Every structure is written in C-alpha cells, then in structure tokens.
PDB file of C-alpha atoms in Angstrom:
ATOM      1  CA  MET A   3      85.184 115.768 108.711  1.00 76.00           C
ATOM      2  CA  VAL A   4      86.718 118.906 106.430  1.00 80.00           C
ATOM      3  CA  MET A   5      90.676 118.075 106.134  1.00 80.00           C
ATOM      4  CA  GLU A   6      93.285 120.320 105.201  1.00 77.00           C
ATOM      5  CA  PHE A   7      96.511 119.332 102.511  1.00 74.00           C
ATOM      6  CA  GLY A   8      98.887 119.404 106.035  1.00 76.00           C
ATOM      7  CA  ASP A   9      96.675 117.492 107.398  1.00 79.00           C
ATOM      8  CA  LEU A  10      97.271 114.374 104.361  1.00 80.00           C
ATOM      9  CA  ARG A  11      99.148 110.870 105.643  1.00 84.00           C
ATOM     10  CA  ARG A  12      99.436 108.400 103.381  1.00 85.00           C
ATOM     11  CA  GLY A  13      96.827 105.700 103.971  1.00 83.00           C
ATOM     12  CA  SER A  14      93.873 108.934 105.126  1.00 85.00           C
ATOM     13  CA  THR A  15      91.442 107.787 103.136  1.00 88.00           C
ATOM     14  CA  ILE A  16      89.251 111.210 101.454  1.00 88.00           C
ATOM     15  CA  GLU A  17      86.107 110.999  99.608  1.00 90.00           C
ATOM     16  CA  MET A  18      85.442 112.898  96.289  1.00 87.00           C
ATOM     17  CA  ASP A  19      81.884 112.954  94.739  1.00 86.00           C
ATOM     18  CA  GLY A  20      80.225 109.940  96.433  1.00 87.00           C
ATOM     19  CA  VAL A  21      83.465 108.243  95.986  1.00 90.00           C
ATOM     20  CA  PRO A  22      86.636 106.974  98.963  1.00 91.00           C
ATOM     21  CA  TYR A  23      89.563 107.511  97.620  1.00 90.00           C
ATOM     22  CA  LYS A  24      92.990 105.839 100.205  1.00 89.00           C
ATOM     23  CA  VAL A  25      95.715 108.674  99.624  1.00 88.00           C
ATOM     24  CA  GLU A  26      99.301 106.450  98.116  1.00 88.00           C
ATOM     25  CA  GLU A  27     101.969 109.914  98.116  1.00 89.00           C
ATOM     26  CA  TYR A  28     100.950 113.471  98.482  1.00 86.00           C
ATOM     27  CA  TYR A  29     103.539 115.944  97.423  1.00 85.00           C
ATOM     28  CA  GLN A  30     102.943 120.487  97.659  1.00 81.00           C
ATOM     29  CA  GLN A  31     104.646 121.971  94.781  1.00 82.00           C
ATOM     30  CA  LYS A  32     105.181 125.970  95.761  1.00 80.00           C
ATOM     31  CA  MET A  33     106.270 129.118  93.090  1.00 75.00           C
ATOM     32  CA  GLN A  34     106.993 132.058  92.972  1.00 77.00           C
ATOM     33  CA  GLN A  35     104.769 134.313  92.875  1.00 77.00           C
ATOM     34  CA  ARG A  36     101.257 131.803  92.458  1.00 79.00           C
ATOM     35  CA  ALA A  37      99.662 129.747  95.173  1.00 79.00           C
ATOM     36  CA  PRO A  38     101.218 126.488  95.432  1.00 80.00           C
ATOM     37  CA  VAL A  39      99.869 123.474  93.350  1.00 84.00           C
ATOM     38  CA  TYR A  40      98.395 120.354  95.448  1.00 84.00           C
ATOM     39  CA  HIS A  41      99.175 116.540  93.653  1.00 88.00           C
ATOM     40  CA  ILE A  42      97.466 113.711  95.138  1.00 88.00           C
ATOM     41  CA  LYS A  43      97.820 110.059  94.188  1.00 92.00           C
ATOM     42  CA  MET A  44      95.216 108.485  95.014  1.00 90.00           C
ATOM     43  CA  ARG A  45      92.965 104.702  95.309  1.00 88.00           C
ATOM     44  CA  ASN A  46      89.729 104.496  94.295  1.00 89.00           C
ATOM     45  CA  LEU A  47      88.698 101.981  97.425  1.00 86.00           C
ATOM     46  CA  LEU A  48      85.274 100.795  95.269  1.00 85.00           C
ATOM     47  CA  THR A  49      86.952 100.156  91.882  1.00 83.00           C
ATOM     48  CA  GLY A  50      91.108  99.700  92.786  1.00 81.00           C
ATOM     49  CA  GLN A  51      91.825 102.297  90.353  1.00 87.00           C
ATOM     50  CA  LEU A  52      94.548 105.254  90.536  1.00 91.00           C
ATOM     51  CA  LEU A  53      93.881 108.637  90.154  1.00 89.00           C
ATOM     52  CA  ASP A  54      96.273 111.629  89.730  1.00 91.00           C
ATOM     53  CA  LYS A  55      94.645 115.364  90.807  1.00 88.00           C
ATOM     54  CA  THR A  56      95.894 118.189  91.065  1.00 86.00           C
ATOM     55  CA  PHE A  57      94.825 121.006  92.979  1.00 81.00           C
ATOM     56  CA  SER A  58      95.766 124.857  93.410  1.00 79.00           C
ATOM     57  CA  GLY A  59      95.625 127.341  95.520  1.00 74.00           C
ATOM     58  CA  TYR A  60      95.310 128.195  99.362  1.00 73.00           C
ATOM     59  CA  GLY A  61      93.391 126.607 102.010  1.00 71.00           C
ATOM     60  CA  ILE A  62      92.859 123.071  99.908  1.00 75.00           C
ATOM     61  CA  LYS A  63      90.140 121.921 101.865  1.00 81.00           C
ATOM     62  CA  LEU A  64      89.303 117.952 101.407  1.00 84.00           C
ATOM     63  CA  THR A  65      86.218 115.773 102.627  1.00 87.00           C
ATOM     64  CA  LYS A  66      87.117 112.725 105.043  1.00 90.00           C
ATOM     65  CA  ALA A  67      86.163 109.324 103.876  1.00 88.00           C
ATOM     66  CA  PRO A  68      83.249 107.481 106.601  1.00 89.00           C
ATOM     67  CA  VAL A  69      85.731 105.215 106.409  1.00 89.00           C
ATOM     68  CA  GLU A  70      86.124 101.760 108.831  1.00 91.00           C
ATOM     69  CA  ASN A  71      88.805  98.366 109.581  1.00 90.00           C
ATOM     70  CA  ARG A  72      87.221  95.573 110.762  1.00 93.00           C
ATOM     71  CA  ASP A  73      89.359  92.925 112.395  1.00 95.00           C
ATOM     72  CA  CYS A  74      87.979  89.961 111.235  1.00 95.00           C
ATOM     73  CA  THR A  75      88.190  85.789 110.686  1.00 95.00           C
ATOM     74  CA  PHE A  76      87.363  84.193 107.788  1.00 94.00           C
ATOM     75  CA  LEU A  77      85.134  81.288 108.496  1.00 94.00           C
ATOM     76  CA  TYR A  78      84.710  79.896 104.972  1.00 92.00           C
ATOM     77  CA  GLU A  79      83.305  80.228 100.863  1.00 90.00           C
ATOM     78  CA  ALA A  80      80.260  78.562  99.299  1.00 90.00           C
ATOM     79  CA  ASP A  81      79.014  79.827  96.136  1.00 88.00           C
ATOM     80  CA  GLU A  82      81.502  82.789  95.763  1.00 87.00           C
ATOM     81  CA  MET A  83      80.001  83.939  98.617  1.00 92.00           C
ATOM     82  CA  TYR A  84      82.197  84.635 102.186  1.00 93.00           C
ATOM     83  CA  THR A  85      82.221  84.635 105.472  1.00 94.00           C
ATOM     84  CA  PHE A  86      84.088  87.202 107.938  1.00 95.00           C
ATOM     85  CA  MET A  87      83.271  86.981 111.886  1.00 95.00           C
ATOM     86  CA  ASP A  88      84.035  90.729 113.790  1.00 94.00           C
ATOM     87  CA  SER A  89      86.434  89.977 115.722  1.00 92.00           C
ATOM     88  CA  THR A  90      85.173  92.380 118.522  1.00 92.00           C
ATOM     89  CA  SER A  91      80.842  91.846 118.046  1.00 93.00           C
ATOM     90  CA  TYR A  92      81.150  88.647 116.725  1.00 93.00           C
ATOM     91  CA  ASP A  93      78.788  89.311 113.732  1.00 93.00           C
ATOM     92  CA  GLN A  94      79.021  87.424 110.790  1.00 94.00           C
ATOM     93  CA  TYR A  95      78.857  89.282 107.180  1.00 93.00           C
ATOM     94  CA  GLU A  96      78.748  87.856 103.378  1.00 93.00           C
ATOM     95  CA  VAL A  97      81.033  89.547 101.036  1.00 92.00           C
ATOM     96  CA  GLY A  98      81.099  88.644  97.085  1.00 90.00           C
ATOM     97  CA  LEU A  99      83.835  87.775  95.109  1.00 89.00           C
ATOM     98  CA  ASP A 100      83.916  91.529  93.782  1.00 86.00           C
ATOM     99  CA  VAL A 101      84.862  92.856  97.425  1.00 87.00           C
ATOM    100  CA  VAL A 102      87.411  90.177  98.064  1.00 89.00           C
ATOM    101  CA  GLY A 103      88.753  90.217  94.850  1.00 84.00           C
ATOM    102  CA  SER A 104      92.318  88.267  94.884  1.00 84.00           C
ATOM    103  CA  THR A 105      92.675  87.351  98.527  1.00 87.00           C
ATOM    104  CA  THR A 106      91.609  84.684  98.277  1.00 87.00           C
ATOM    105  CA  ASP A 107      94.487  83.492  96.660  1.00 88.00           C
ATOM    106  CA  TYR A 108      95.590  83.824 101.128  1.00 91.00           C
ATOM    107  CA  LEU A 109      92.348  83.127 102.375  1.00 90.00           C
ATOM    108  CA  VAL A 110      92.003  79.790 104.203  1.00 89.00           C
ATOM    109  CA  ASP A 111      89.964  78.929 107.174  1.00 90.00           C
ATOM    110  CA  GLN A 112      91.273  80.921 110.431  1.00 91.00           C
ATOM    111  CA  THR A 113      92.242  83.777 108.373  1.00 90.00           C
ATOM    112  CA  THR A 114      93.036  87.366 110.253  1.00 93.00           C
ATOM    113  CA  CYS A 115      91.864  90.283 108.460  1.00 93.00           C
ATOM    114  CA  GLU A 116      90.408  93.765 108.044  1.00 92.00           C
ATOM    115  CA  LEU A 117      87.285  93.582 106.546  1.00 93.00           C
ATOM    116  CA  VAL A 118      86.822  97.612 104.959  1.00 90.00           C
ATOM    117  CA  PHE A 119      82.802  99.324 105.859  1.00 92.00           C
ATOM    118  CA  TYR A 120      81.784 102.336 103.867  1.00 90.00           C
ATOM    119  CA  ARG A 121      79.334 102.983 104.993  1.00 88.00           C
ATOM    120  CA  ASP A 122      78.234 100.222 106.267  1.00 89.00           C
ATOM    121  CA  LYS A 123      79.331  98.650 104.052  1.00 90.00           C
ATOM    122  CA  PRO A 124      82.151  96.175 103.416  1.00 91.00           C
ATOM    123  CA  ILE A 125      83.691  96.958 100.123  1.00 90.00           C
ATOM    124  CA  MET A 126      88.045  95.574 100.644  1.00 88.00           C
ATOM    125  CA  VAL A 127      88.980  93.388 102.874  1.00 90.00           C
ATOM    126  CA  GLU A 128      92.847  93.921 103.705  1.00 90.00           C
ATOM    127  CA  LEU A 129      95.237  90.969 104.752  1.00 91.00           C
ATOM    128  CA  PRO A 130      98.289  90.869 106.740  1.00 91.00           C
ATOM    129  CA  THR A 131     101.387  91.474 105.524  1.00 91.00           C
ATOM    130  CA  THR A 132     102.344  87.692 105.550  1.00 93.00           C
ATOM    131  CA  VAL A 133      99.858  84.381 105.698  1.00 92.00           C
ATOM    132  CA  ASP A 134     101.095  81.036 106.631  1.00 93.00           C
ATOM    133  CA  LEU A 135     100.103  78.941 104.310  1.00 93.00           C
ATOM    134  CA  LEU A 136     100.498  74.643 104.153  1.00 93.00           C
ATOM    135  CA  VAL A 137     102.278  73.267 100.236  1.00 93.00           C
ATOM    136  CA  THR A 138     100.442  70.581  98.768  1.00 93.00           C
ATOM    137  CA  GLU A 139     102.511  69.916  95.391  1.00 92.00           C
ATOM    138  CA  THR A 140     106.333  70.659  94.809  1.00 90.00           C
ATOM    139  CA  PRO A 141     108.822  68.736  93.108  1.00 87.00           C
ATOM    140  CA  PRO A 142     110.945  66.522  95.942  1.00 82.00           C
ATOM    141  CA  GLY A 143     114.076  68.112  96.763  1.00 68.00           C
ATOM    142  CA  TYR A 144     117.517  66.832  96.982  1.00 61.00           C
ATOM    143  CA  LYS A 145     119.983  66.017  99.043  1.00 57.00           C
ATOM    144  CA  GLY A 146     122.729  69.086  99.556  1.00 57.00           C
ATOM    145  CA  ASP A 147     120.045  71.029  97.882  1.00 55.00           C
ATOM    146  CA  THR A 148     120.715  74.252  99.432  1.00 57.00           C
ATOM    147  CA  ALA A 149     122.412  76.642  97.180  1.00 55.00           C
ATOM    148  CA  SER A 150     120.217  80.510  97.973  1.00 56.00           C
ATOM    149  CA  GLY A 151     118.886  81.812  94.631  1.00 61.00           C
ATOM    150  CA  SER A 152     117.863  78.441  93.102  1.00 73.00           C
ATOM    151  CA  GLY A 153     114.336  77.381  93.745  1.00 84.00           C
ATOM    152  CA  LYS A 154     111.350  74.994  92.998  1.00 88.00           C
ATOM    153  CA  PRO A 155     107.672  75.965  92.128  1.00 91.00           C
ATOM    154  CA  ALA A 156     105.147  75.005  94.491  1.00 92.00           C
ATOM    155  CA  THR A 157     101.142  74.457  94.904  1.00 93.00           C
ATOM    156  CA  LEU A 158     100.361  76.124  97.901  1.00 94.00           C
ATOM    157  CA  GLU A 159      96.059  75.067 100.153  1.00 92.00           C
ATOM    158  CA  THR A 160      94.608  77.632  98.181  1.00 91.00           C
ATOM    159  CA  GLY A 161      96.216  77.170  95.181  1.00 91.00           C
ATOM    160  CA  ILE A 162      98.427  79.728  94.455  1.00 93.00           C
ATOM    161  CA  ARG A 163     101.567  79.210  93.219  1.00 93.00           C
ATOM    162  CA  VAL A 164     105.179  79.886  94.548  1.00 93.00           C
ATOM    163  CA  THR A 165     109.021  79.739  94.242  1.00 91.00           C
ATOM    164  CA  VAL A 166     110.852  77.461  97.347  1.00 91.00           C
ATOM    165  CA  PRO A 167     113.805  76.955  97.968  1.00 89.00           C
ATOM    166  CA  MET A 168     114.732  73.618  97.137  1.00 86.00           C
ATOM    167  CA  PHE A 169     114.494  72.359 100.645  1.00 87.00           C
ATOM    168  CA  VAL A 170     110.665  72.877 101.564  1.00 87.00           C
ATOM    169  CA  SER A 171     108.771  69.845 101.087  1.00 88.00           C
ATOM    170  CA  ILE A 172     105.075  68.175 100.444  1.00 90.00           C
ATOM    171  CA  ASN A 173     102.975  69.032 104.403  1.00 91.00           C
ATOM    172  CA  ASP A 174     105.848  72.393 104.987  1.00 91.00           C
ATOM    173  CA  LYS A 175     104.538  75.184 106.783  1.00 94.00           C
ATOM    174  CA  VAL A 176     105.327  77.824 104.987  1.00 94.00           C
ATOM    175  CA  ARG A 177     104.855  81.923 104.879  1.00 94.00           C
ATOM    176  CA  VAL A 178     104.159  83.715 101.510  1.00 94.00           C
ATOM    177  CA  ASP A 179     104.180  87.987 101.458  1.00 93.00           C
ATOM    178  CA  THR A 180     100.567  88.851 100.523  1.00 91.00           C
ATOM    179  CA  ARG A 181     102.091  91.464  98.577  1.00 87.00           C
ATOM    180  CA  ASN A 182     104.093  90.307  95.904  1.00 90.00           C
ATOM    181  CA  GLY A 183     103.038  86.901  96.884  1.00 89.00           C
ATOM    182  CA  GLU A 184     107.366  85.739  97.473  1.00 92.00           C
ATOM    183  CA  TYR A 185     108.318  82.621  99.558  1.00 92.00           C
ATOM    184  CA  VAL A 186     109.448  84.506 103.025  1.00 92.00           C
ATOM    185  CA  THR A 187     110.242  81.866 104.797  1.00 92.00           C
ATOM    186  CA  ARG A 188     109.740  77.990 106.210  1.00 90.00           C
ATOM    187  CA  VAL A 189     107.672  78.198 109.515  1.00 89.00           C
ATOM    188  CA  SER A 190     107.678  75.058 112.397  1.00 83.00           C
ATOM    189  CA  ASP A 191     104.521  74.005 113.856  1.00 67.00           C
TER     190      ASP A 191
END
C-alpha cells in the first residue's frame, strides 16, 4: 500500500528496501521557491537501530509495511525459547531471545503483550506500559520510613532491580513502568 507524507503518523510503519521501520518523528520543512524537504526519524523493527532520513521534492511516496500486531499471552520459557499464545486464535508461537530481547526483564507467566509480525514472522514483543511484579528481595523498612523521595533497592521476580519506597517489603507486588524500569506504585491483590 502506498502512502504519502501527509498520511504519516507517529507509530506508522513503513517499508524501505525490504526493511520495516516504525516512525518516531517526522516534519516538513518548507523553503522559499524550492521543493519542500521531509525529515523522518524512524526505528528499524528488525535491529532496533534509529535512522534519520531526509527526502526532498513534491509527492513523496512511501510504502506501508505489512506489519501486524497480535494480542498474545506469555506462557513459559524453556531453553531460551519463549512461548506465546494468540489471545484470539489460540495459536502458539515460539520465539528466540533475539526477538524477545530486553523484554525478558518484565515477562512472567500470563503477561499479556503484543507480538509484532512482519510477513507472518514474529520480529518483536511489545509490552504493556506497566506490569505488576513480585518483590523477592529488599532490605527491611523501618516504622516511620514514609518520606517521599527516599528509596531502597529491590529485586523483583524476573531478576530486575528497581528502587522502591521504604515501606515496600518482600512478597509485595509493585507496578513497574516498562518504558523506563521505574517503580510506579504498590499493588494490593
């Protein structure tokens, strides 16, 4: 499918030279008595590399990438192969560590996420904005330690370490932002 620069949105996927890209930023620069210049900052969905591309002229045509997001549930990991189940069709997909990448810091059984497919092959895992994880290790808090701004290190069930408030203790569930790895709040069951 062909699209023009005006059809672009942040998060759109385009294909160039057989490689899918996700648009991070874009803008048009108009110059007097010259053709406009288009700037697109995009992320390679296969490698994660960020690329700045500049186009000039009128009627820039881009190709929409055949990328599909499928709602999935993470089931389990065995021998660095991660198994996900499609929430609609119940098909199961096994993907390697190269596809899952650093999302392993937030994956526990039954985590809902999106698998991104390019030409019917999974290429990336997109996590929800926040996930709830169990605290497995942290120093004890002391009565009266409620001052905001202070914190202590905690290890969560996936092995990731985050800074949590002093009142959080072992076996508490905490919500963590998957974009920056920071504590959001304590979760009550």
